Coordinates of C-alpha atoms and ligand atoms in Angstrom, one line a residue:
M150 CA -2.5 -7.7 -5.4
C151 CA -1.0 -10.8 -7.1
G152 CA 2.3 -12.1 -6.1
I153 CA 5.0 -13.7 -8.3
V154 CA 7.9 -15.9 -7.2
G155 CA 10.3 -17.7 -9.5
Y156 CA 13.3 -20.0 -8.8
V157 CA 15.9 -21.6 -11.0
G158 CA 18.8 -23.4 -9.4
E159 CA 19.9 -26.6 -7.5
Q160 CA 17.5 -26.8 -4.7
Q161 CA 14.1 -28.1 -4.6
A162 CA 11.7 -25.3 -5.9
V163 CA 8.6 -26.0 -4.1
P164 CA 9.6 -24.8 -0.6
I165 CA 11.4 -21.7 -2.0
L166 CA 8.2 -20.9 -4.0
L167 CA 5.8 -21.5 -1.2
G168 CA 8.0 -19.8 1.3
G169 CA 8.3 -16.6 -1.0
L170 CA 4.6 -16.6 -1.6
K171 CA 3.9 -16.7 2.1
K172 CA 6.0 -13.5 2.5
L173 CA 3.7 -11.9 -0.1
E174 CA 0.5 -12.8 1.4
Y175 CA 0.2 -9.2 2.6
R176 CA -0.4 -8.2 -0.9
G177 CA -3.8 -9.8 -0.6
Y178 CA -4.9 -12.7 -2.7
D179 CA -7.8 -15.4 -3.2
S180 CA -6.1 -18.4 -4.8
A181 CA -2.6 -19.6 -5.3
G182 CA -0.6 -22.0 -7.5
I183 CA 2.8 -23.3 -8.6
A184 CA 4.4 -24.8 -11.7
I185 CA 7.4 -27.0 -11.4
Y186 CA 9.5 -28.9 -14.0
N187 CA 10.0 -32.3 -13.1
G188 CA 12.3 -33.2 -15.8
Q189 CA 9.7 -34.2 -18.2
R190 CA 6.8 -31.8 -17.9
L191 CA 5.5 -28.9 -16.1
A192 CA 3.5 -30.0 -13.1
I193 CA 0.9 -27.4 -12.0
K194 CA -0.8 -27.3 -8.7
R195 CA -3.5 -24.6 -7.9
E196 CA -6.0 -24.0 -5.2
V197 CA -8.6 -21.5 -4.2
G198 CA -8.2 -20.0 -0.7
N199 CA -5.0 -19.3 1.2
L200 CA -1.6 -20.8 0.9
D201 CA -2.3 -23.4 3.6
V202 CA -4.8 -25.2 1.2
L203 CA -2.1 -25.3 -1.4
W204 CA 0.5 -26.5 1.1
E205 CA -1.9 -29.4 1.9
T206 CA -2.3 -30.3 -1.7
V207 CA 1.5 -30.2 -2.4
A208 CA 2.2 -32.1 0.8
E209 CA 0.3 -35.2 -0.6
D210 CA 2.0 -35.2 -4.0
S211 CA 4.9 -32.7 -4.1
P212 CA 6.4 -32.1 -7.5
Q213 CA 10.0 -32.5 -7.6
G214 CA 12.2 -30.1 -9.4
T215 CA 14.6 -27.3 -9.2
W216 CA 12.9 -24.8 -11.6
G217 CA 9.5 -23.3 -11.1
L218 CA 7.2 -20.4 -10.7
G219 CA 4.6 -19.5 -8.0
H220 CA 1.8 -17.0 -7.9
T221 CA -0.9 -15.7 -5.6
R222 CA -3.9 -14.3 -7.5
W223 CA -6.2 -11.4 -6.6
A224 CA -9.1 -11.8 -8.9
T225 CA -9.8 -9.2 -11.6
H226 CA -11.0 -11.1 -14.8
G227 CA -13.0 -14.1 -13.5
R228 CA -13.9 -15.3 -10.1
P229 CA -11.4 -16.9 -7.6
T230 CA -11.8 -20.5 -8.9
H231 CA -9.5 -23.4 -9.4
E232 CA -9.6 -22.8 -13.2
N233 CA -8.8 -19.1 -13.0
A234 CA -5.9 -19.6 -10.5
H235 CA -2.4 -19.2 -12.1
P236 CA -0.1 -20.6 -13.5
H237 CA -1.9 -20.8 -16.8
S238 CA -0.7 -22.9 -19.7
D239 CA -1.1 -23.2 -23.5
C240 CA -2.9 -26.0 -25.3
S241 CA 0.2 -28.1 -25.4
G242 CA 1.0 -27.8 -21.8
N243 CA 4.7 -26.7 -22.8
F244 CA 4.4 -23.0 -21.7
V245 CA 3.2 -21.6 -18.4
V246 CA 2.7 -18.0 -17.2
V247 CA 2.1 -16.2 -14.2
H248 CA 1.0 -12.6 -14.3
N249 CA 0.2 -9.7 -12.1
G250 CA -2.0 -6.6 -13.5
I251 CA -4.3 -6.4 -16.4
I252 CA -4.3 -7.2 -20.1
E253 CA -6.8 -4.6 -21.4
N254 CA -7.1 -6.0 -24.9
F255 CA -7.4 -9.7 -23.9
Q256 CA -10.9 -10.2 -25.3
E257 CA -9.8 -9.2 -28.7
L258 CA -6.7 -11.3 -28.6
R259 CA -8.7 -14.3 -27.2
T260 CA -11.1 -14.1 -30.1
Q261 CA -8.0 -14.1 -32.5
L262 CA -6.5 -17.0 -30.9
E263 CA -9.7 -19.0 -30.6
K264 CA -10.1 -18.5 -34.5
K265 CA -6.7 -20.1 -34.8
G266 CA -7.9 -23.1 -32.7
H267 CA -6.6 -22.4 -29.2
L268 CA -8.7 -23.7 -26.5
F269 CA -9.2 -21.7 -23.2
C270 CA -9.7 -23.4 -19.9
S271 CA -10.1 -20.1 -17.7
E272 CA -11.9 -16.9 -17.9
T273 CA -8.6 -14.9 -17.2
D274 CA -6.8 -12.3 -19.3
T275 CA -3.6 -14.2 -18.2
E276 CA -4.2 -17.4 -20.2
I277 CA -4.2 -15.5 -23.5
I278 CA -0.3 -14.9 -22.9
A279 CA 0.4 -18.6 -22.7
H280 CA -1.6 -19.2 -26.0
L281 CA 0.1 -16.2 -27.9
I282 CA 3.5 -17.3 -26.7
E283 CA 2.8 -20.9 -28.1
E284 CA 1.6 -19.4 -31.3
L285 CA 4.7 -17.1 -31.6
Y286 CA 7.4 -19.6 -30.3
Q287 CA 10.0 -20.7 -32.9
G288 CA 12.7 -22.2 -30.8
D289 CA 13.5 -19.1 -28.6
L290 CA 11.5 -18.2 -25.5
L291 CA 13.0 -14.8 -25.0
Q292 CA 12.2 -14.0 -28.7
A293 CA 8.6 -15.2 -28.3
V294 CA 7.9 -13.4 -25.2
S295 CA 9.2 -10.2 -26.6
Q296 CA 7.0 -10.6 -29.7
A297 CA 4.0 -11.5 -27.5
V298 CA 4.6 -8.4 -25.4
K299 CA 4.2 -6.1 -28.4
E300 CA 0.6 -7.3 -28.8
L301 CA -0.4 -6.8 -25.2
Q302 CA -1.9 -3.7 -23.9
G303 CA -2.2 -2.8 -20.2
S304 CA -0.1 -2.9 -17.0
Y305 CA 1.5 -6.1 -16.0
A306 CA 4.4 -8.1 -14.6
M307 CA 4.8 -11.6 -16.0
A308 CA 7.0 -14.6 -15.9
V309 CA 7.2 -17.4 -18.4
M310 CA 8.8 -21.0 -18.5
S311 CA 8.7 -23.5 -21.2
T312 CA 9.6 -27.2 -21.4
Q313 CA 11.2 -26.3 -24.7
D314 CA 13.8 -24.1 -23.0
P315 CA 14.5 -25.8 -19.7
Y316 CA 16.1 -24.1 -16.7
N317 CA 15.2 -20.7 -18.0
I318 CA 12.8 -18.1 -16.9
V319 CA 11.7 -15.2 -19.0
A320 CA 10.0 -12.2 -17.2
V321 CA 8.8 -8.8 -18.2
R322 CA 7.9 -5.7 -16.2
Q323 CA 5.5 -3.1 -17.5
D324 CA 3.9 -1.0 -14.6
S325 CA 3.8 -3.8 -12.0
P326 CA 6.7 -4.3 -9.7
L327 CA 9.2 -7.2 -10.4
I328 CA 12.6 -7.7 -8.8
V329 CA 15.4 -10.2 -9.4
G330 CA 17.3 -11.9 -6.5
V331 CA 21.0 -12.8 -7.3
G332 CA 22.2 -16.0 -5.8
E333 CA 25.3 -18.7 -6.3
K334 CA 24.3 -21.1 -9.0
E335 CA 20.7 -20.0 -8.4
N336 CA 18.6 -17.1 -9.2
F337 CA 15.2 -15.8 -8.1
L338 CA 12.3 -13.5 -9.2
A339 CA 9.6 -11.9 -7.1
S340 CA 7.1 -9.2 -6.9
D341 CA 8.5 -7.8 -3.7
I342 CA 11.8 -7.9 -1.7
P343 CA 10.3 -9.8 1.5
A344 CA 9.9 -12.9 -0.7
L345 CA 13.6 -13.3 -1.2
L346 CA 15.1 -12.2 1.9
D347 CA 15.5 -15.7 3.2
H348 CA 17.8 -16.6 0.2
T349 CA 19.6 -13.4 -0.9
R350 CA 19.9 -9.7 0.0
R351 CA 21.4 -9.0 -3.6
I352 CA 18.5 -7.5 -5.5
V353 CA 18.0 -5.9 -9.0
I354 CA 15.0 -3.8 -9.4
M355 CA 13.4 -4.0 -12.9
E356 CA 12.1 -1.0 -14.6
N357 CA 9.2 -0.6 -16.9
G358 CA 9.8 -2.0 -20.3
E359 CA 12.5 -4.4 -19.3
M360 CA 12.8 -8.1 -19.7
V361 CA 15.1 -10.5 -17.9
Q362 CA 16.3 -14.0 -18.7
L363 CA 17.3 -16.1 -15.7
T364 CA 19.2 -19.4 -15.6
P365 CA 21.0 -20.8 -12.7
Q366 CA 24.2 -19.3 -13.9
E367 CA 23.2 -16.1 -15.5
I368 CA 21.1 -13.1 -15.4
E369 CA 20.5 -11.0 -18.5
F370 CA 18.5 -7.9 -18.8
F371 CA 17.0 -6.6 -22.1
S372 CA 14.9 -3.9 -23.4
L373 CA 11.7 -4.9 -25.2
G374 CA 13.5 -4.3 -28.3
G375 CA 16.0 -6.9 -27.5
T376 CA 19.0 -4.5 -26.5
T377 CA 21.1 -5.8 -23.7
I378 CA 20.9 -3.7 -20.5
N379 CA 23.5 -3.4 -17.6
K380 CA 21.8 -3.1 -14.3
E381 CA 23.2 -2.5 -10.8
V382 CA 22.9 -5.1 -8.1
E383 CA 21.7 -3.5 -4.8
E384 CA 22.5 -4.8 -1.2
I385 CA 19.2 -4.8 0.8
D386 CA 20.0 -4.1 4.4
W387 CA 16.7 -5.2 5.7
D388 CA 16.7 -7.7 8.5
P389 CA 14.5 -10.7 7.6
E390 CA 13.0 -10.2 11.1
M391 CA 11.5 -6.9 9.9
V392 CA 9.1 -8.9 7.9
E393 CA 8.2 -11.4 10.5
K394 CA 5.6 -11.0 13.2
G395 CA 8.1 -10.7 16.0
G396 CA 5.8 -12.4 18.7
F397 CA 2.7 -10.4 17.8
P398 CA -0.3 -12.3 16.8
H399 CA -0.9 -10.2 13.8
F400 CA 1.3 -8.0 11.5
M401 CA -1.2 -5.1 12.2
L402 CA -0.6 -5.2 15.9
K403 CA 3.1 -5.4 15.3
E404 CA 3.0 -2.4 13.0
I405 CA 0.9 -0.2 15.4
N406 CA 3.4 -1.0 18.1
E407 CA 6.2 0.1 15.9
E408 CA 4.7 3.6 15.5
P409 CA 6.7 5.3 18.1
A410 CA 9.8 4.1 16.4
T411 CA 8.5 4.9 13.1
L412 CA 8.0 8.5 14.4
R413 CA 11.8 8.5 15.3
H414 CA 12.8 7.2 11.9
V415 CA 10.8 9.6 9.7
M416 CA 12.1 12.5 11.7
A417 CA 15.8 11.2 12.2
G418 CA 18.2 13.7 10.6
R419 CA 15.4 16.0 9.5
L420 CA 15.0 18.1 12.6
E421 CA 17.6 20.7 13.4
K422 CA 17.9 23.1 16.3
D423 CA 15.8 25.9 14.8
G424 CA 14.5 24.4 11.5
I425 CA 13.7 21.5 9.3
K426 CA 16.0 19.9 6.9
L427 CA 14.7 18.2 3.8
E428 CA 17.7 17.5 1.6
E429 CA 15.5 15.4 -0.7
F430 CA 13.5 18.4 -1.7
Q431 CA 15.4 20.2 -4.5
L432 CA 13.2 23.3 -5.2
D433 CA 14.9 26.5 -4.3
Q434 CA 13.6 29.8 -2.9
E435 CA 13.2 31.2 -6.4
Q436 CA 11.3 28.2 -7.9
L437 CA 9.1 28.0 -4.8
A438 CA 8.1 31.6 -5.1
K439 CA 6.4 30.7 -8.4
I440 CA 4.2 28.1 -6.9
D441 CA 0.7 29.3 -6.4
K442 CA -1.3 26.1 -5.7
I443 CA -0.6 22.8 -4.0
F444 CA -2.6 19.5 -4.8
I445 CA -2.2 16.4 -2.7
V446 CA -3.2 13.3 -4.5
A447 CA -3.6 9.9 -3.1
C448 CA -5.9 6.9 -2.4
G449 CA -7.5 5.5 0.8
T450 CA -5.4 6.0 3.9
A451 CA -2.9 7.9 2.0
Y452 CA -5.6 10.4 0.9
H453 CA -6.6 10.8 4.4
S454 CA -3.3 11.8 5.5
G455 CA -3.5 14.5 2.9
L456 CA -6.5 16.1 4.5
V457 CA -4.3 16.6 7.5
G458 CA -1.4 17.7 5.3
K459 CA -3.6 20.4 3.8
K460 CA -4.1 22.0 7.1
A461 CA -0.5 22.1 7.9
L462 CA 0.6 23.1 4.6
E463 CA -2.0 26.0 4.3
E464 CA -1.0 27.2 7.8
M465 CA 2.7 27.2 7.2
T466 CA 2.9 28.3 3.6
Q467 CA -0.2 30.4 3.0
I468 CA -0.6 28.6 -0.4
P469 CA -4.2 27.1 -1.1
V470 CA -4.1 23.3 -1.0
E471 CA -6.6 21.0 -2.7
V472 CA -6.7 17.3 -1.7
D473 CA -7.9 14.9 -4.5
L474 CA -8.6 11.2 -4.5
A475 CA -6.3 10.0 -7.3
S476 CA -8.9 8.0 -9.0
E477 CA -11.0 11.3 -9.5
F478 CA -7.9 13.7 -10.1
R479 CA -7.0 12.7 -13.6
Y480 CA -10.6 12.6 -15.0
R481 CA -11.7 15.9 -13.6
Q482 CA -9.4 18.1 -15.6
P483 CA -7.8 19.8 -12.5
L484 CA -6.2 23.2 -13.0
V485 CA -2.7 22.1 -12.9
D486 CA 0.2 23.9 -14.6
E487 CA 3.9 24.6 -14.2
K488 CA 3.0 26.9 -11.2
T489 CA 1.5 23.9 -9.3
L490 CA 3.1 21.5 -6.7
V491 CA 1.6 18.2 -6.8
V492 CA 2.3 16.0 -3.7
V493 CA 1.5 12.3 -4.3
V494 CA 1.3 10.2 -1.3
S495 CA 1.7 6.5 -1.3
Q496 CA 2.9 3.7 1.0
S497 CA 3.5 1.1 -1.6
G498 CA 4.5 3.5 -4.3
E499 CA 2.7 1.3 -6.9
T500 CA -0.9 2.3 -6.5
A501 CA -2.1 2.4 -10.2
D502 CA -4.5 5.5 -9.7
T503 CA -1.9 7.5 -7.9
L504 CA 0.8 6.7 -10.5
A505 CA -1.5 7.6 -13.2
A506 CA -2.4 11.0 -11.6
L507 CA 1.4 11.6 -11.0
R508 CA 2.0 11.1 -14.8
H509 CA -0.9 13.4 -15.7
A510 CA 0.5 16.1 -13.4
R511 CA 3.9 15.8 -14.9
E512 CA 2.5 16.1 -18.4
K513 CA 0.8 19.2 -17.4
G514 CA 4.1 20.6 -16.3
A515 CA 3.6 20.5 -12.6
R516 CA 6.4 19.9 -10.1
V517 CA 5.8 16.5 -8.5
L518 CA 6.8 15.6 -4.9
G519 CA 6.3 12.0 -3.8
I520 CA 5.8 11.0 -0.2
V521 CA 6.5 7.3 -0.4
N522 CA 7.5 4.4 1.8
V523 CA 8.8 1.8 -0.6
V524 CA 12.3 2.6 -1.8
G525 CA 12.7 2.4 -5.6
S526 CA 8.9 2.0 -6.3
S527 CA 7.4 3.4 -9.4
I528 CA 5.9 6.5 -7.8
A529 CA 9.3 7.2 -6.0
R530 CA 11.2 6.9 -9.3
E531 CA 8.7 9.0 -11.3
S532 CA 8.5 11.9 -8.8
Q533 CA 10.9 14.8 -9.2
D534 CA 11.4 15.0 -5.4
V535 CA 10.8 12.2 -2.9
I536 CA 10.4 12.2 0.9
Y537 CA 10.9 8.6 2.1
L538 CA 8.8 7.7 5.1
K539 CA 11.4 5.3 6.4
A540 CA 8.5 3.3 8.1
G541 CA 10.2 -0.1 7.1
P542 CA 8.1 -2.8 5.5
E543 CA 4.4 -2.6 6.1
I544 CA 2.8 -6.1 5.6
A545 CA -0.8 -5.9 6.9
V546 CA -3.2 -4.7 4.3
A547 CA -4.6 -2.2 6.8
S548 CA -2.1 0.7 6.7
T549 CA -1.2 2.0 10.2
K550 CA 2.5 3.0 10.7
A551 CA 2.8 4.3 7.2
Y552 CA -0.2 6.6 7.9
L553 CA 1.5 8.0 10.9
A554 CA 4.6 8.5 8.9
M555 CA 2.8 10.3 6.3
L556 CA 1.4 12.7 8.7
A557 CA 4.8 13.4 10.3
A558 CA 6.2 13.8 6.7
F559 CA 3.5 16.4 6.0
Y560 CA 4.5 18.5 9.2
L561 CA 8.1 18.3 8.1
L562 CA 7.2 19.4 4.6
A563 CA 4.9 22.2 5.8
G564 CA 7.5 23.6 8.2
Y565 CA 10.4 23.3 5.7
L566 CA 8.4 25.1 3.0
G567 CA 7.0 27.7 5.4
Q568 CA 10.6 28.4 6.5
L569 CA 12.1 28.5 3.0
M570 CA 9.3 30.7 1.8
D571 CA 9.5 33.0 4.7
K572 CA 5.8 32.5 5.4
A573 CA 5.9 30.6 8.7
N574 CA 6.5 32.3 12.0
Q575 CA 9.8 31.2 13.5
E576 CA 8.4 30.7 17.0
E577 CA 5.7 28.5 15.7
I578 CA 8.3 26.4 13.8
I579 CA 10.4 26.2 17.1
R580 CA 7.2 25.2 18.9
M581 CA 6.4 22.6 16.3
L582 CA 9.9 21.2 16.6
E583 CA 9.6 20.8 20.3
G584 CA 6.3 19.1 19.9
L585 CA 7.5 16.6 17.2
R586 CA 10.7 15.9 19.3
E587 CA 8.5 14.8 22.2
L588 CA 6.0 12.7 20.1
P589 CA 7.7 9.3 20.0
L590 CA 7.7 9.2 23.9
K591 CA 4.1 10.4 23.9
A592 CA 3.0 7.9 21.4
E593 CA 4.6 5.1 23.6
Q594 CA 2.6 6.5 26.5
A595 CA -0.6 6.8 24.3
L596 CA -0.4 3.1 23.5
Q597 CA 0.1 2.0 27.0
D598 CA -2.4 4.3 28.6
T599 CA -5.3 3.8 26.4
E600 CA -5.1 0.0 26.0
E601 CA -7.6 -0.9 28.7
D602 CA -10.3 1.6 27.5
V603 CA -9.7 0.8 23.8
L604 CA -10.4 -2.9 24.7
K605 CA -13.7 -2.1 26.5
A606 CA -14.8 0.2 23.5
A607 CA -14.0 -2.6 21.1
E608 CA -15.8 -5.1 23.1
Y609 CA -19.0 -2.9 22.7
I610 CA -18.5 -2.1 18.9
A611 CA -17.6 -5.7 18.1
G612 CA -21.3 -6.7 18.8
Q613 CA -22.8 -4.0 16.6
E614 CA -23.7 -3.7 13.0
S615 CA -22.7 0.0 12.4
T616 CA -20.4 2.6 14.0
F617 CA -20.1 6.4 13.4
F618 CA -17.2 8.5 13.9
I619 CA -17.6 12.2 14.3
G620 CA -15.2 15.2 14.7
R621 CA -14.5 18.7 13.6
G622 CA -11.5 20.2 11.9
L623 CA -8.5 17.8 12.1
D624 CA -10.6 15.4 14.1
Y625 CA -12.9 15.0 11.2
S626 CA -10.0 14.0 9.0
L627 CA -9.1 11.5 11.7
S628 CA -12.7 10.2 11.8
L629 CA -12.4 9.4 8.3
E630 CA -9.4 7.2 8.8
G631 CA -10.9 5.6 11.9
A632 CA -13.9 4.6 10.0
L633 CA -11.9 3.2 7.1
K634 CA -9.8 1.1 9.5
L635 CA -12.7 -0.2 11.3
K636 CA -14.7 -1.3 8.2
E637 CA -11.8 -2.8 6.3
I638 CA -10.8 -5.3 8.9
S639 CA -13.8 -5.9 11.1
Y640 CA -16.5 -5.7 8.2
I641 CA -18.6 -3.5 10.6
H642 CA -20.3 -0.8 8.5
A643 CA -18.4 2.4 9.5
E644 CA -19.1 6.0 8.6
A645 CA -17.4 9.3 9.4
Q646 CA -19.3 12.6 9.7
A647 CA -18.1 16.1 10.1
A648 CA -20.0 16.6 13.5
G649 CA -21.7 19.6 12.2
E650 CA -23.2 17.7 9.5
L651 CA -24.9 15.1 11.5
K652 CA -28.3 17.0 11.6
H653 CA -28.2 17.2 8.0
G654 CA -29.2 13.7 7.5
T655 CA -27.1 11.0 9.3
L656 CA -28.7 11.6 12.7
A657 CA -31.7 9.7 11.3
L658 CA -29.5 6.7 11.7
I659 CA -28.8 7.3 15.4
T660 CA -31.1 5.0 17.5
D661 CA -30.7 3.3 21.0
G662 CA -27.2 2.0 21.6
V663 CA -25.7 2.8 18.1
P664 CA -22.0 3.5 18.7
V665 CA -20.6 6.9 17.9
V666 CA -16.8 7.5 18.3
A667 CA -16.6 11.2 19.0
L668 CA -13.1 12.8 18.6
V669 CA -12.6 16.0 20.7
N670 CA -9.2 17.3 20.5
E671 CA -9.5 20.4 18.4
E672 CA -8.7 23.7 20.3
G673 CA -11.7 26.1 20.1
L674 CA -14.1 23.5 18.8
T675 CA -14.7 21.7 22.1
E676 CA -18.0 23.4 22.9
K677 CA -19.4 22.7 19.4
M678 CA -18.4 19.1 19.7
I679 CA -20.1 18.8 23.1
S680 CA -23.3 20.2 21.6
N681 CA -23.1 17.5 18.7
I682 CA -22.4 14.8 21.3
Q683 CA -25.6 15.9 23.1
E684 CA -27.6 15.7 19.8
V685 CA -26.4 12.1 19.5
K686 CA -27.1 11.3 23.1
A687 CA -30.5 12.6 22.8
R688 CA -31.4 9.9 20.2
G689 CA -30.0 7.2 22.3
G690 CA -26.6 7.0 20.7
Y691 CA -23.7 5.2 22.8
I692 CA -20.8 7.8 22.9
I693 CA -17.2 6.8 23.0
G694 CA -15.1 9.9 23.4
V695 CA -11.5 10.2 22.4
T696 CA -9.9 13.3 23.7
R697 CA -6.7 14.6 25.4
A698 CA -5.8 15.0 29.1
G699 CA -6.5 18.6 29.1
L700 CA -10.1 18.2 28.2
K701 CA -10.7 15.0 30.3
Q702 CA -13.1 16.5 32.7
Q703 CA -15.1 18.5 30.3
V704 CA -15.6 15.6 27.8
G705 CA -15.8 12.9 30.4
R706 CA -19.1 14.2 31.8
E707 CA -20.8 13.9 28.3
V708 CA -19.7 10.4 27.1
H709 CA -20.4 6.8 28.0
E710 CA -16.9 5.7 27.6
L711 CA -13.6 7.8 27.5
I712 CA -10.2 7.2 25.9
V713 CA -7.8 9.8 27.0
L714 CA -4.5 10.8 25.2
P715 CA -1.5 12.7 26.5
D716 CA -1.7 16.5 25.6
T717 CA 0.3 17.8 22.6
M718 CA 0.2 21.1 20.6
N719 CA -3.2 21.4 18.6
M720 CA -1.8 21.0 15.2
L721 CA 0.1 17.7 16.1
T722 CA -2.9 15.9 17.9
P723 CA -3.5 13.8 14.9
L724 CA -0.3 11.9 15.5
L725 CA -1.6 10.7 18.8
T726 CA -5.4 10.4 18.0
I727 CA -4.8 7.8 15.3
L728 CA -3.3 5.4 17.6
P729 CA -6.5 4.3 19.7
L730 CA -8.6 4.4 16.4
Q731 CA -6.2 1.9 14.9
L732 CA -6.2 -0.4 18.0
L733 CA -10.0 -0.1 18.1
A734 CA -10.3 -1.5 14.7
Y735 CA -7.8 -4.1 15.5
H736 CA -9.5 -5.4 18.6
A737 CA -13.0 -5.2 17.2
A738 CA -11.9 -7.3 14.2
R739 CA -10.0 -9.7 16.5
L740 CA -13.0 -10.2 18.8
R741 CA -15.2 -10.9 15.6
G742 CA -12.6 -13.5 14.5
C743 CA -11.8 -11.7 11.3
E744 CA -8.6 -12.4 9.1
I745 CA -6.9 -9.2 10.2
D746 CA -3.9 -9.0 8.0
Q747 CA -5.6 -10.0 4.9
P748 CA -9.1 -8.7 4.9
R749 CA -11.4 -10.2 2.2
N750 CA -11.5 -8.5 -1.2
L751 CA -8.5 -6.2 -0.3
A752 CA -4.9 -6.1 -1.6
K753 CA -1.9 -4.2 -0.1
S754 CA -0.7 -2.8 -3.2
V755 CA -3.5 -1.9 -5.6
T756 CA -1.7 -2.1 -9.1
V757 CA -5.0 -1.9 -11.1
E758 CA -7.3 1.1 -11.8
Ligands
AGP1175 C1 -5.3 1.3 4.0 O1 -5.5 0.6 5.1 C2 -5.8 0.7 2.7 N1 -5.9 -0.7 2.8 C3 -5.8 1.5 1.5 O2 -6.7 2.4 1.6 C4 -4.5 2.1 1.1 O3 -4.1 3.2 1.9 C5 -4.6 2.6 -0.5 O4 -4.8 1.5 -1.2 C6 -3.4 3.3 -1.0 O5 -2.2 2.5 -0.9 P1 -0.8 3.2 -1.0 O6 -0.5 4.0 0.2 O7 0.1 2.1 -1.1 O8 -0.8 4.0 -2.2

């Protein structure tokens, strides 16, 4: 999704803006631009494509100035072209705007402004903001922006500068993230913390409906009505290295390799000798006893984690669980009331559909628990209880370590609720605790032991047009995530099927050499899976089996290639099975020369519906 960086101070703005935008690349974008005040006018440079293209343009003719805005655009209104790239200006060139999100009533506003004689140069919804401010400006930028905002409908974050008000940036947050960085005789603005870590760790997180005015000396926050707001400065303890590649060629590979540590972090302080401690969850036994249904609501990879979460929660709490795609949930009139627990899951904490589902659930009186990675994000703030994933910054668009942390969080939640509600068998909890404690080491072992076999499988898949993933039970949930990962970064068509469903249609697509990744880890379903594998083999399919050590012989006989994972208790197998699937996608994409960390058309944080 779009990225915003702003700077006002004593240093040259260009390197600060471009350096900050580089750190926001993970959000996904298709064009980029900057606006710098050179003492006389606002110089704008914009380019389609990645930041290197903009760097080259700027290197030839670098605007000098210590005050500016930068932007990476992920196209919504209008194709990724030079004209549609941000920043956008008004007719006079005195006002520039960068914007993230969507202005829903832009067409109506554009028609009104055109009638008043404003000339538009782009197809974007953003450009109307610049013209609107031009129209409303009467000597005070803050005042003009606050009036303009009253006319805008939608969700957005925006930043504005004007030659009429030098060394002043005005910004507004309404549903899209925006943070302010506090410096000495300089101040910063950005969509996310990594953009500012090279300059400051002192951050203020803006809330919806807040405006800020930044000058080199001062930062003032206001409500949209103009009332001054006092906000706390937070010290961020992230090491800038956490958002660097640390010697890996891609963030995705770095993040996969961080997964054993991620497991340690998510469980740290939450596993006790004979139980699970989740201090963040405030519902007591009496309130919990009233809960008669659980919904898990999320998008993409987070949704897939919910499918595994359902199984764990149902087993441990005996409460029925439904898993919904957030984009469907709010429009299907789900049966949610004050006896419902809604678990919303999100790495970014800003996904528009998930946030909207959360709000819908709260309106209906449900108790909302967020499972979130980004601290202080909208979903974390609007949930009544939050379990943080503690996975650290995830930069690659393809979610890997956050997915694993989500799975672990679901096991913790299921065990905790099961104990609190007296529904889970204590021996089972103890066994799960033992299993969880061993997992970080087993994950390390899995990454090492499967590397060679995964590479071999990736070489085969990289040359194919299509790949199928099959499994039963938990393995089916994992198949869905394996297929999503492969298609989003390698652009190979990938599809997951519950293995028993193959013969109801998909088997028609299995011909000679078509790769089928068969997951065979579920206790009690091995024989059934082997029959499905045979169905595929009989049609010429090329089977890549993924199984655990205990089933190696049995499965090995049936498949063309085999990836073997360490044994663990049945319920916890997803925490290991996902590792070779993520690596398989990574290597297939690498062999095909794809842009792994920023796949085409995708964004890290999807803040539009
Ligand atoms: C993951 O690889 C995807 N790029 C995507 O499906 C993602 O999981 C989805 O957009 C939800 O994001 P969230 O976890 O930040 O809410």
